[in-house]
PDB file of C-alpha atoms in Angstrom:
ATOM      1  CA  MET I  44      40.048  -5.618  30.179  1.00  0.00           C
ATOM      2  CA  SER I  45      36.945  -4.904  28.112  1.00  0.00           C
ATOM      3  CA  GLY I  46      35.262  -8.217  28.882  1.00  0.00           C
ATOM      4  CA  TRP I  47      32.813  -6.523  31.226  1.00  0.00           C
ATOM      5  CA  LEU I  48      31.251  -4.755  28.214  1.00  0.00           C
ATOM      6  CA  PHE I  49      29.961  -8.114  26.985  1.00  0.00           C
ATOM      7  CA  GLN I  50      28.364  -9.121  30.253  1.00  0.00           C
ATOM      8  CA  PRO I  51      24.598  -9.852  29.920  1.00  0.00           C
ATOM      9  CA  ALA I  52      23.761  -6.999  32.298  1.00  0.00           C
ATOM     10  CA  VAL I  53      25.847  -4.457  30.361  1.00  0.00           C
ATOM     11  CA  LEU I  54      25.727  -5.413  26.679  1.00  0.00           C
ATOM     12  CA  PRO I  55      22.040  -4.543  26.018  1.00  0.00           C
ATOM     13  CA  TRP I  56      22.533  -1.051  27.498  1.00  0.00           C
ATOM     14  CA  LEU I  57      25.645  -0.517  25.428  1.00  0.00           C
ATOM     15  CA  ALA I  58      23.751  -1.714  22.355  1.00  0.00           C
ATOM     16  CA  PHE I  59      20.874   0.625  23.228  1.00  0.00           C
ATOM     17  CA  ALA I  60      23.214   3.633  23.360  1.00  0.00           C
ATOM     18  CA  CYS I  61      24.831   2.656  20.054  1.00  0.00           C
ATOM     19  CA  GLY I  62      21.385   2.055  18.542  1.00  0.00           C
ATOM     20  CA  LEU I  63      20.242   5.548  19.514  1.00  0.00           C
ATOM     21  CA  CYS I  64      23.206   7.032  17.651  1.00  0.00           C
ATOM     22  CA  VAL I  65      22.527   4.847  14.616  1.00  0.00           C
ATOM     23  CA  GLY I  66      18.863   5.877  14.799  1.00  0.00           C
ATOM     24  CA  SER I  67      19.909   9.519  14.597  1.00  0.00           C
ATOM     25  CA  PHE I  68      21.778   8.688  11.383  1.00  0.00           C
ATOM     26  CA  LEU I  69      18.789   6.723  10.083  1.00  0.00           C
ATOM     27  CA  ASN I  70      16.729   9.917  10.330  1.00  0.00           C
ATOM     28  CA  VAL I  71      19.200  11.459   7.886  1.00  0.00           C
ATOM     29  CA  VAL I  72      18.907   8.431   5.579  1.00  0.00           C
ATOM     30  CA  ILE I  73      15.097   8.512   5.687  1.00  0.00           C
ATOM     31  CA  HIS I  74      14.995  12.218   4.898  1.00  0.00           C
ATOM     32  CA  ARG I  75      17.785  12.500   2.342  1.00  0.00           C
ATOM     33  CA  LEU I  76      17.948   9.249   0.390  1.00  0.00           C
ATOM     34  CA  PRO I  77      14.675   9.825  -1.535  1.00  0.00           C
ATOM     35  CA  LYS I  78      15.811  13.377  -2.334  1.00  0.00           C
ATOM     36  CA  MET I  79      19.157  12.055  -3.537  1.00  0.00           C
ATOM     37  CA  MET I  80      17.329   9.599  -5.785  1.00  0.00           C
ATOM     38  CA  GLU I  81      15.168  12.388  -7.193  1.00  0.00           C
ATOM     39  CA  ARG I  82      18.220  14.543  -7.947  1.00  0.00           C
ATOM     40  CA  GLU I  83      19.865  11.593  -9.696  1.00  0.00           C
ATOM     41  CA  TRP I  84      16.751  10.976 -11.803  1.00  0.00           C
ATOM     42  CA  ARG I  85      16.630  14.642 -12.834  1.00  0.00           C
ATOM     43  CA  GLU I  86      20.284  14.598 -13.823  1.00  0.00           C
ATOM     44  CA  GLU I  87      19.726  11.453 -15.903  1.00  0.00           C
ATOM     45  CA  CYS I  88      16.700  13.041 -17.604  1.00  0.00           C
ATOM     46  CA  ALA I  89      18.761  16.142 -18.373  1.00  0.00           C
ATOM     47  CA  GLU I  90      21.542  13.988 -19.844  1.00  0.00           C
ATOM     48  CA  LEU I  91      19.031  12.174 -22.063  1.00  0.00           C
ATOM     49  CA  ALA I  92      17.528  15.473 -23.168  1.00  0.00           C
ATOM     50  CA  ARG I  93      20.970  16.820 -24.079  1.00  0.00           C
ATOM     51  CA  ALA I  94      21.778  13.616 -25.961  1.00  0.00           C
ATOM     52  CA  ASP I  95      18.548  14.040 -27.963  1.00  0.00           C
ATOM     53  CA  GLY I  96      19.386  17.676 -28.698  1.00  0.00           C
ATOM     54  CA  LYS I  97      16.415  18.966 -26.703  1.00  0.00           C
ATOM     55  CA  LEU I  98      18.701  21.011 -24.437  1.00  0.00           C
ATOM     56  CA  THR I  99      21.385  23.393 -25.647  1.00  0.00           C
ATOM     57  CA  THR I 100      24.487  24.389 -23.755  1.00  0.00           C
ATOM     58  CA  ASP I 101      22.706  27.508 -22.481  1.00  0.00           C
ATOM     59  CA  ASP I 102      19.845  25.372 -21.144  1.00  0.00           C
ATOM     60  CA  ARG I 103      22.086  23.216 -19.027  1.00  0.00           C
ATOM     61  CA  PRO I 104      21.371  23.618 -15.318  1.00  0.00           C
ATOM     62  CA  HIS I 105      24.095  24.868 -13.016  1.00  0.00           C
ATOM     63  CA  LYS I 106      26.033  22.181 -11.206  1.00  0.00           C
ATOM     64  CA  PRO I 107      24.078  21.524  -7.999  1.00  0.00           C
ATOM     65  CA  GLU I 108      25.620  21.807  -4.566  1.00  0.00           C
ATOM     66  CA  PRO I 109      26.763  18.504  -3.052  1.00  0.00           C
ATOM     67  CA  TYR I 110      23.904  16.701  -1.347  1.00  0.00           C
ATOM     68  CA  ASN I 111      24.389  13.303   0.240  1.00  0.00           C
ATOM     69  CA  LEU I 112      24.210  11.577   3.611  1.00  0.00           C
ATOM     70  CA  VAL I 113      27.167  13.629   4.913  1.00  0.00           C
ATOM     71  CA  VAL I 114      26.862  17.103   3.422  1.00  0.00           C
ATOM     72  CA  PRO I 115      25.361  19.612   3.908  1.00  0.00           C
ATOM     73  CA  ARG I 116      25.049  19.700   7.687  1.00  0.00           C
ATOM     74  CA  SER I 117      21.622  18.997   9.096  1.00  0.00           C
ATOM     75  CA  ALA I 118      19.546  22.151   9.440  1.00  0.00           C
ATOM     76  CA  CYS I 119      16.084  23.261  10.479  1.00  0.00           C
ATOM     77  CA  PRO I 120      13.844  23.093   7.372  1.00  0.00           C
ATOM     78  CA  ALA I 121      11.925  26.156   8.570  1.00  0.00           C
ATOM     79  CA  CYS I 122      14.730  28.659   9.204  1.00  0.00           C
ATOM     80  CA  GLY I 123      17.912  26.950   7.994  1.00  0.00           C
ATOM     81  CA  HIS I 124      19.540  26.959  11.434  1.00  0.00           C
ATOM     82  CA  LYS I 125      22.495  24.554  11.425  1.00  0.00           C
ATOM     83  CA  ILE I 126      22.042  21.872  14.058  1.00  0.00           C
ATOM     84  CA  GLY I 127      24.969  21.760  16.475  1.00  0.00           C
ATOM     85  CA  ALA I 128      26.367  18.743  18.297  1.00  0.00           C
ATOM     86  CA  LEU I 129      24.524  19.505  21.532  1.00  0.00           C
ATOM     87  CA  GLU I 130      21.260  19.779  19.597  1.00  0.00           C
ATOM     88  CA  ASN I 131      21.810  16.368  18.028  1.00  0.00           C
ATOM     89  CA  ILE I 132      22.026  14.103  21.081  1.00  0.00           C
ATOM     90  CA  PRO I 133      19.523  11.279  20.489  1.00  0.00           C
ATOM     91  CA  LEU I 134      16.289  11.614  22.488  1.00  0.00           C
ATOM     92  CA  VAL I 135      17.865  14.029  24.997  1.00  0.00           C
ATOM     93  CA  SER I 136      18.099  17.048  22.688  1.00  0.00           C
ATOM     94  CA  TRP I 137      14.521  16.632  21.477  1.00  0.00           C
ATOM     95  CA  ALA I 138      13.278  16.428  25.066  1.00  0.00           C
ATOM     96  CA  VAL I 139      15.341  19.404  26.278  1.00  0.00           C
ATOM     97  CA  LEU I 140      14.222  21.537  23.319  1.00  0.00           C
ATOM     98  CA  ARG I 141      10.646  20.333  23.892  1.00  0.00           C
ATOM     99  CA  GLY I 142      10.386  19.242  20.292  1.00  0.00           C
ATOM    100  CA  ARG I 143      11.165  22.661  18.804  1.00  0.00           C
ATOM    101  CA  CYS I 144      13.996  24.320  16.891  1.00  0.00           C
ATOM    102  CA  SER I 145      16.266  26.299  19.215  1.00  0.00           C
ATOM    103  CA  ALA I 146      16.377  29.203  16.764  1.00  0.00           C
ATOM    104  CA  CYS I 147      12.870  29.692  15.349  1.00  0.00           C
ATOM    105  CA  ARG I 148      10.856  27.418  17.675  1.00  0.00           C
ATOM    106  CA  ALA I 149       9.382  25.530  14.716  1.00  0.00           C
ATOM    107  CA  PRO I 150       8.092  22.094  15.792  1.00  0.00           C
ATOM    108  CA  ILE I 151      10.306  19.041  15.324  1.00  0.00           C
ATOM    109  CA  GLY I 152       8.205  15.980  14.503  1.00  0.00           C
ATOM    110  CA  LEU I 153       7.851  13.009  16.831  1.00  0.00           C
ATOM    111  CA  LYS I 154       9.182  10.822  14.022  1.00  0.00           C
ATOM    112  CA  TYR I 155      12.788  11.741  14.849  1.00  0.00           C
ATOM    113  CA  PRO I 156      12.906  10.551  18.478  1.00  0.00           C
ATOM    114  CA  PHE I 157      10.628   7.638  17.555  1.00  0.00           C
ATOM    115  CA  VAL I 158      13.101   6.345  14.954  1.00  0.00           C
ATOM    116  CA  GLU I 159      15.952   6.744  17.446  1.00  0.00           C
ATOM    117  CA  LEU I 160      14.019   4.900  20.141  1.00  0.00           C
ATOM    118  CA  LEU I 161      12.991   2.083  17.792  1.00  0.00           C
ATOM    119  CA  THR I 162      16.559   1.588  16.627  1.00  0.00           C
ATOM    120  CA  GLY I 163      17.928   1.657  20.163  1.00  0.00           C
ATOM    121  CA  ALA I 164      15.297  -0.818  21.362  1.00  0.00           C
ATOM    122  CA  GLY I 165      15.987  -3.127  18.402  1.00  0.00           C
ATOM    123  CA  ALA I 166      19.728  -3.117  19.067  1.00  0.00           C
ATOM    124  CA  ALA I 167      19.211  -3.691  22.797  1.00  0.00           C
ATOM    125  CA  TYR I 168      16.773  -6.550  22.268  1.00  0.00           C
ATOM    126  CA  SER I 169      19.117  -8.150  19.733  1.00  0.00           C
ATOM    127  CA  ALA I 170      21.941  -8.047  22.280  1.00  0.00           C
ATOM    128  CA  TRP I 171      19.682  -9.428  25.001  1.00  0.00           C
ATOM    129  CA  ALA I 172      18.225 -12.203  22.840  1.00  0.00           C
ATOM    130  CA  PHE I 173      21.431 -13.368  21.138  1.00  0.00           C
ATOM    131  CA  GLY I 174      24.185 -12.225  23.503  1.00  0.00           C
ATOM    132  CA  ALA I 175      27.648 -11.231  22.310  1.00  0.00           C
ATOM    133  CA  THR I 176      27.355 -13.186  19.056  1.00  0.00           C
ATOM    134  CA  LEU I 177      27.355 -12.664  15.323  1.00  0.00           C
ATOM    135  CA  ALA I 178      23.586 -13.178  15.386  1.00  0.00           C
ATOM    136  CA  ALA I 179      23.137 -10.105  17.613  1.00  0.00           C
ATOM    137  CA  LEU I 180      25.014  -7.943  15.119  1.00  0.00           C
ATOM    138  CA  GLY I 181      23.052  -9.390  12.192  1.00  0.00           C
ATOM    139  CA  ALA I 182      19.715  -8.903  13.943  1.00  0.00           C
ATOM    140  CA  ALA I 183      20.578  -5.287  14.807  1.00  0.00           C
ATOM    141  CA  LEU I 184      21.554  -4.590  11.182  1.00  0.00           C
ATOM    142  CA  PHE I 185      18.346  -6.183   9.941  1.00  0.00           C
ATOM    143  CA  VAL I 186      16.294  -3.968  12.271  1.00  0.00           C
ATOM    144  CA  CYS I 187      18.181  -0.821  11.195  1.00  0.00           C
ATOM    145  CA  PHE I 188      17.637  -1.485   7.490  1.00  0.00           C
ATOM    146  CA  THR I 189      13.975  -2.398   7.891  1.00  0.00           C
ATOM    147  CA  ILE I 190      13.264   0.719   9.978  1.00  0.00           C
ATOM    148  CA  ALA I 191      14.746   2.930   7.270  1.00  0.00           C
ATOM    149  CA  LEU I 192      12.880   1.076   4.513  1.00  0.00           C
ATOM    150  CA  ALA I 193       9.563   1.156   6.373  1.00  0.00           C
ATOM    151  CA  PHE I 194       9.654   4.909   6.984  1.00  0.00           C
ATOM    152  CA  ILE I 195      10.861   5.754   3.478  1.00  0.00           C
ATOM    153  CA  ASP I 196       8.159   3.609   1.904  1.00  0.00           C
ATOM    154  CA  HIS I 197       5.487   5.065   4.179  1.00  0.00           C
ATOM    155  CA  GLU I 198       6.451   8.633   3.274  1.00  0.00           C
ATOM    156  CA  THR I 199       7.370   8.309  -0.402  1.00  0.00           C
ATOM    157  CA  GLY I 200       6.256   4.907  -1.703  1.00  0.00           C
ATOM    158  CA  LEU I 201       9.893   4.066  -2.501  1.00  0.00           C
ATOM    159  CA  LEU I 202      12.029   1.129  -1.392  1.00  0.00           C
ATOM    160  CA  PRO I 203      15.516   2.172  -2.566  1.00  0.00           C
ATOM    161  CA  ASP I 204      17.837  -0.384  -4.139  1.00  0.00           C
ATOM    162  CA  ASP I 205      20.611   1.228  -2.094  1.00  0.00           C
ATOM    163  CA  LEU I 206      19.018  -0.419   0.960  1.00  0.00           C
ATOM    164  CA  THR I 207      17.184  -3.512  -0.289  1.00  0.00           C
ATOM    165  CA  LEU I 208      19.986  -5.018  -2.371  1.00  0.00           C
ATOM    166  CA  PRO I 209      22.738  -4.642   0.276  1.00  0.00           C
ATOM    167  CA  LEU I 210      20.329  -6.199   2.781  1.00  0.00           C
ATOM    168  CA  VAL I 211      20.031  -9.290   0.549  1.00  0.00           C
ATOM    169  CA  TRP I 212      23.806  -9.706   0.432  1.00  0.00           C
ATOM    170  CA  ILE I 213      24.217  -9.002   4.153  1.00  0.00           C
ATOM    171  CA  GLY I 214      21.679 -11.720   4.944  1.00  0.00           C
ATOM    172  CA  LEU I 215      23.451 -14.232   2.727  1.00  0.00           C
ATOM    173  CA  ALA I 216      26.841 -13.278   4.205  1.00  0.00           C
ATOM    174  CA  PHE I 217      25.667 -13.838   7.768  1.00  0.00           C
ATOM    175  CA  ASN I 218      24.193 -17.180   6.805  1.00  0.00           C
ATOM    176  CA  LEU I 219      27.532 -18.392   5.476  1.00  0.00           C
ATOM    177  CA  GLN I 220      27.921 -19.392   9.137  1.00  0.00           C
ATOM    178  CA  ASN I 221      24.282 -20.594   9.390  1.00  0.00           C
ATOM    179  CA  THR I 222      23.614 -17.641  11.699  1.00  0.00           C
ATOM    180  CA  PHE I 223      19.857 -17.487  11.126  1.00  0.00           C
ATOM    181  CA  ALA I 224      19.321 -20.261   8.588  1.00  0.00           C
ATOM    182  CA  PRO I 225      21.404 -22.749   6.584  1.00  0.00           C
ATOM    183  CA  LEU I 226      22.969 -21.069   3.567  1.00  0.00           C
ATOM    184  CA  GLY I 227      20.941 -23.206   1.141  1.00  0.00           C
ATOM    185  CA  ASP I 228      17.715 -22.170   2.865  1.00  0.00           C
ATOM    186  CA  ALA I 229      18.821 -18.525   2.707  1.00  0.00           C
ATOM    187  CA  VAL I 230      19.540 -18.681  -1.033  1.00  0.00           C
ATOM    188  CA  ILE I 231      16.194 -20.361  -1.697  1.00  0.00           C
ATOM    189  CA  GLY I 232      14.581 -17.792   0.615  1.00  0.00           C
ATOM    190  CA  ALA I 233      15.980 -14.914  -1.420  1.00  0.00           C
ATOM    191  CA  LEU I 234      14.752 -16.466  -4.674  1.00  0.00           C
ATOM    192  CA  ALA I 235      11.352 -17.438  -3.299  1.00  0.00           C
ATOM    193  CA  GLY I 236      10.900 -14.120  -1.508  1.00  0.00           C
ATOM    194  CA  TYR I 237      11.312 -12.254  -4.776  1.00  0.00           C
ATOM    195  CA  LEU I 238       9.309 -14.634  -6.946  1.00  0.00           C
ATOM    196  CA  VAL I 239       6.263 -15.010  -4.709  1.00  0.00           C
ATOM    197  CA  LEU I 240       5.505 -11.265  -4.696  1.00  0.00           C
ATOM    198  CA  TRP I 241       6.462 -11.030  -8.377  1.00  0.00           C
ATOM    199  CA  LEU I 242       3.773 -13.623  -9.129  1.00  0.00           C
ATOM    200  CA  VAL I 243       1.251 -11.766  -6.953  1.00  0.00           C
ATOM    201  CA  TYR I 244       2.109  -8.540  -8.788  1.00  0.00           C
ATOM    202  CA  TRP I 245       1.564 -10.019 -12.239  1.00  0.00           C
ATOM    203  CA  GLY I 246      -1.556 -11.911 -11.214  1.00  0.00           C
ATOM    204  CA  PHE I 247      -3.107  -8.718  -9.868  1.00  0.00           C
ATOM    205  CA  ARG I 248      -2.023  -6.756 -12.931  1.00  0.00           C
ATOM    206  CA  LEU I 249      -3.460  -9.283 -15.360  1.00  0.00           C
ATOM    207  CA  LEU I 250      -6.775  -9.349 -13.470  1.00  0.00           C
ATOM    208  CA  THR I 251      -7.182  -5.605 -12.901  1.00  0.00           C
ATOM    209  CA  GLY I 252      -4.819  -3.874 -15.305  1.00  0.00           C
ATOM    210  CA  LYS I 253      -3.285  -2.039 -12.344  1.00  0.00           C
ATOM    211  CA  GLU I 254      -0.061  -2.335 -10.396  1.00  0.00           C
ATOM    212  CA  GLY I 255      -0.722  -3.543  -6.868  1.00  0.00           C
ATOM    213  CA  MET I 256       2.861  -3.098  -5.604  1.00  0.00           C
ATOM    214  CA  GLY I 257       6.294  -2.040  -6.758  1.00  0.00           C
ATOM    215  CA  TYR I 258       9.458  -3.976  -7.551  1.00  0.00           C
ATOM    216  CA  GLY I 259      10.994  -2.701  -4.325  1.00  0.00           C
ATOM    217  CA  ASP I 260       8.581  -4.939  -2.405  1.00  0.00           C
ATOM    218  CA  PHE I 261       9.955  -7.988  -4.249  1.00  0.00           C
ATOM    219  CA  LYS I 262      13.520  -7.051  -3.316  1.00  0.00           C
ATOM    220  CA  MET I 263      12.667  -6.343   0.304  1.00  0.00           C
ATOM    221  CA  ASN I 264      10.934  -9.713   0.612  1.00  0.00           C
ATOM    222  CA  ALA I 265      13.981 -11.326  -0.990  1.00  0.00           C
ATOM    223  CA  ALA I 266      16.120  -9.692   1.705  1.00  0.00           C
ATOM    224  CA  VAL I 267      13.863 -11.114   4.417  1.00  0.00           C
ATOM    225  CA  GLY I 268      14.187 -14.550   2.820  1.00  0.00           C
ATOM    226  CA  ALA I 269      17.973 -14.174   2.594  1.00  0.00           C
ATOM    227  CA  PHE I 270      18.134 -13.451   6.330  1.00  0.00           C
ATOM    228  CA  LEU I 271      15.577 -15.901   7.692  1.00  0.00           C
ATOM    229  CA  GLY I 272      15.439 -18.659   5.066  1.00  0.00           C
ATOM    230  CA  TRP I 273      12.537 -19.889   2.994  1.00  0.00           C
ATOM    231  CA  LYS I 274      10.808 -21.662   5.884  1.00  0.00           C
ATOM    232  CA  MET I 275       9.921 -18.328   7.511  1.00  0.00           C
ATOM    233  CA  LEU I 276       8.476 -16.784   4.357  1.00  0.00           C
ATOM    234  CA  PRO I 277       4.916 -18.164   4.780  1.00  0.00           C
ATOM    235  CA  LEU I 278       4.796 -16.652   8.283  1.00  0.00           C
ATOM    236  CA  VAL I 279       6.197 -13.320   7.034  1.00  0.00           C
ATOM    237  CA  ILE I 280       3.748 -13.091   4.141  1.00  0.00           C
ATOM    238  CA  LEU I 281       0.807 -14.077   6.328  1.00  0.00           C
ATOM    239  CA  LEU I 282       1.699 -11.588   9.090  1.00  0.00           C
ATOM    240  CA  SER I 283       2.431  -8.735   6.685  1.00  0.00           C
ATOM    241  CA  SER I 284      -0.829  -9.361   4.831  1.00  0.00           C
ATOM    242  CA  VAL I 285      -2.898  -9.427   8.027  1.00  0.00           C
ATOM    243  CA  VAL I 286      -1.256  -6.307   9.468  1.00  0.00           C
ATOM    244  CA  GLY I 287      -1.415  -4.554   6.113  1.00  0.00           C
ATOM    245  CA  LEU I 288      -5.081  -5.474   5.665  1.00  0.00           C
ATOM    246  CA  PHE I 289      -5.915  -4.069   9.086  1.00  0.00           C
ATOM    247  CA  PHE I 290      -4.135  -0.738   8.645  1.00  0.00           C
ATOM    248  CA  GLY I 291      -5.095  -0.493   4.989  1.00  0.00           C
ATOM    249  CA  ALA I 292      -8.767  -0.916   5.888  1.00  0.00           C
ATOM    250  CA  LEU I 293      -8.465   1.835   8.485  1.00  0.00           C
ATOM    251  CA  GLN I 294      -6.972   4.193   5.921  1.00  0.00           C
ATOM    252  CA  MET I 295      -9.294   3.298   3.061  1.00  0.00           C
ATOM    253  CA  PHE I 296     -12.455   3.706   5.102  1.00  0.00           C
ATOM    254  CA  ALA I 297     -11.336   6.644   7.232  1.00  0.00           C
ATOM    255  CA  ALA I 298     -13.614   9.003   5.287  1.00  0.00           C
ATOM    256  CA  ARG I 299     -16.974   7.861   6.756  1.00  0.00           C
ATOM    257  CA  GLY I 300     -16.507   4.311   5.561  1.00  0.00           C
ATOM    258  CA  ARG I 301     -16.194   5.303   1.900  1.00  0.00           C
ATOM    259  CA  TRP I 302     -13.629   3.913  -0.493  1.00  0.00           C
ATOM    260  CA  ASP I 303     -10.789   6.320  -1.221  1.00  0.00           C
ATOM    261  CA  ALA I 304     -10.087   6.001  -4.930  1.00  0.00           C
ATOM    262  CA  GLY I 305      -6.703   7.678  -4.525  1.00  0.00           C
ATOM    263  CA  PHE I 306      -5.509   5.293  -1.828  1.00  0.00           C
ATOM    264  CA  ARG I 307      -2.064   3.789  -2.433  1.00  0.00           C
ATOM    265  CA  PHE I 308      -1.053   0.729  -0.459  1.00  0.00           C
ATOM    266  CA  HIS I 309       2.573   0.714   0.689  1.00  0.00           C
ATOM    267  CA  PHE I 310       3.534  -2.827   1.633  1.00  0.00           C
ATOM    268  CA  GLY I 311       7.072  -2.116   2.896  1.00  0.00           C
ATOM    269  CA  PRO I 312       6.179  -1.130   6.495  1.00  0.00           C
ATOM    270  CA  TYR I 313       4.155  -4.315   6.949  1.00  0.00           C
ATOM    271  CA  LEU I 314       6.935  -6.481   5.522  1.00  0.00           C
ATOM    272  CA  ALA I 315       9.274  -4.774   7.988  1.00  0.00           C
ATOM    273  CA  ILE I 316       6.998  -5.511  10.957  1.00  0.00           C
ATOM    274  CA  ALA I 317       6.497  -9.121   9.901  1.00  0.00           C
ATOM    275  CA  GLY I 318      10.207  -9.615   9.224  1.00  0.00           C
ATOM    276  CA  VAL I 319      11.211  -8.349  12.678  1.00  0.00           C
ATOM    277  CA  VAL I 320       8.549 -10.510  14.366  1.00  0.00           C
ATOM    278  CA  ALA I 321       9.785 -13.565  12.457  1.00  0.00           C
ATOM    279  CA  LEU I 322      13.408 -12.731  13.268  1.00  0.00           C
ATOM    280  CA  TYR I 323      12.856 -12.712  17.027  1.00  0.00           C
ATOM    281  CA  TRP I 324       9.855 -14.954  17.566  1.00  0.00           C
ATOM    282  CA  GLY I 325       9.364 -16.839  14.298  1.00  0.00           C
ATOM    283  CA  GLU I 326      10.418 -20.264  15.514  1.00  0.00           C
ATOM    284  CA  PRO I 327       8.211 -20.243  18.667  1.00  0.00           C
ATOM    285  CA  ILE I 328       5.248 -19.034  16.587  1.00  0.00           C
ATOM    286  CA  VAL I 329       5.748 -21.774  13.988  1.00  0.00           C
ATOM    287  CA  ARG I 330       6.121 -24.453  16.697  1.00  0.00           C
ATOM    288  CA  TRP I 331       2.975 -23.203  18.438  1.00  0.00           C
ATOM    289  CA  TRP I 332       1.046 -23.262  15.165  1.00  0.00           C
ATOM    290  CA  MET I 333       2.269 -26.728  14.217  1.00  0.00           C
ATOM    291  CA  TYR I 334       1.329 -28.006  17.665  1.00  0.00           C
ATOM    292  CA  ARG I 335      -2.203 -26.629  17.319  1.00  0.00           C
ATOM    293  CA  VAL I 336      -2.591 -28.087  13.851  1.00  0.00           C
TER     294      VAL I 336
END
């Protein structure tokens, strides 16, 4: 009865619609997960302070209101207007409202429909490229996680363990069936993905005394290796470095070609771009390169 849903002409559109809905949820993840982490850190600091006797009972903060990916309901940050169901239809609501809150007319950033569109396009392309297979589901999940990680890292400099570590295990689980790479290659990819950036980190730190990247980058690269296997890691690292160098140079020299001493390089978005490119087109790129060499 439902076989028509998996037809090549239908499945990508169905995946696109589902991806738009997931993209709407990813906007919540991107906005709230760093705030949830900050609240957790503050609570841990308060617990340590109480354990050390630096806070008395009277100094203890009131129990905060629940704040997670489900509650409270999404609201306009400018006026607090609760967003209703009709105002939360992916892409459509933003277009109908002309990118403004229905209550106070405060602007709603382009980031929100852009994330929805990216997620929908990633899901649709996964369905088109892999068909009704386990690989299509795995590719769509990989795109969803990397979109969330890229935007969070770009905005906050964080790559949360709540996303990177599950992505490692998801990649290994899919490759139990050799979905993207043999399981042995995936395990080695996870190990090598972590270690190669760990070595770069310590080499840079020993030479300069500064931290060039965070531990979240190691874990995200491990997740890419777990999905795609170790053979794709050179391509991923090369692509992410080239793309990162290009955009980093634009940012660093934006002020009349002068070096910005406060510039902080966030590697996560470039790892995400390189990982998605390698996921879809890695094998043709490697074959083309080997042929030229």
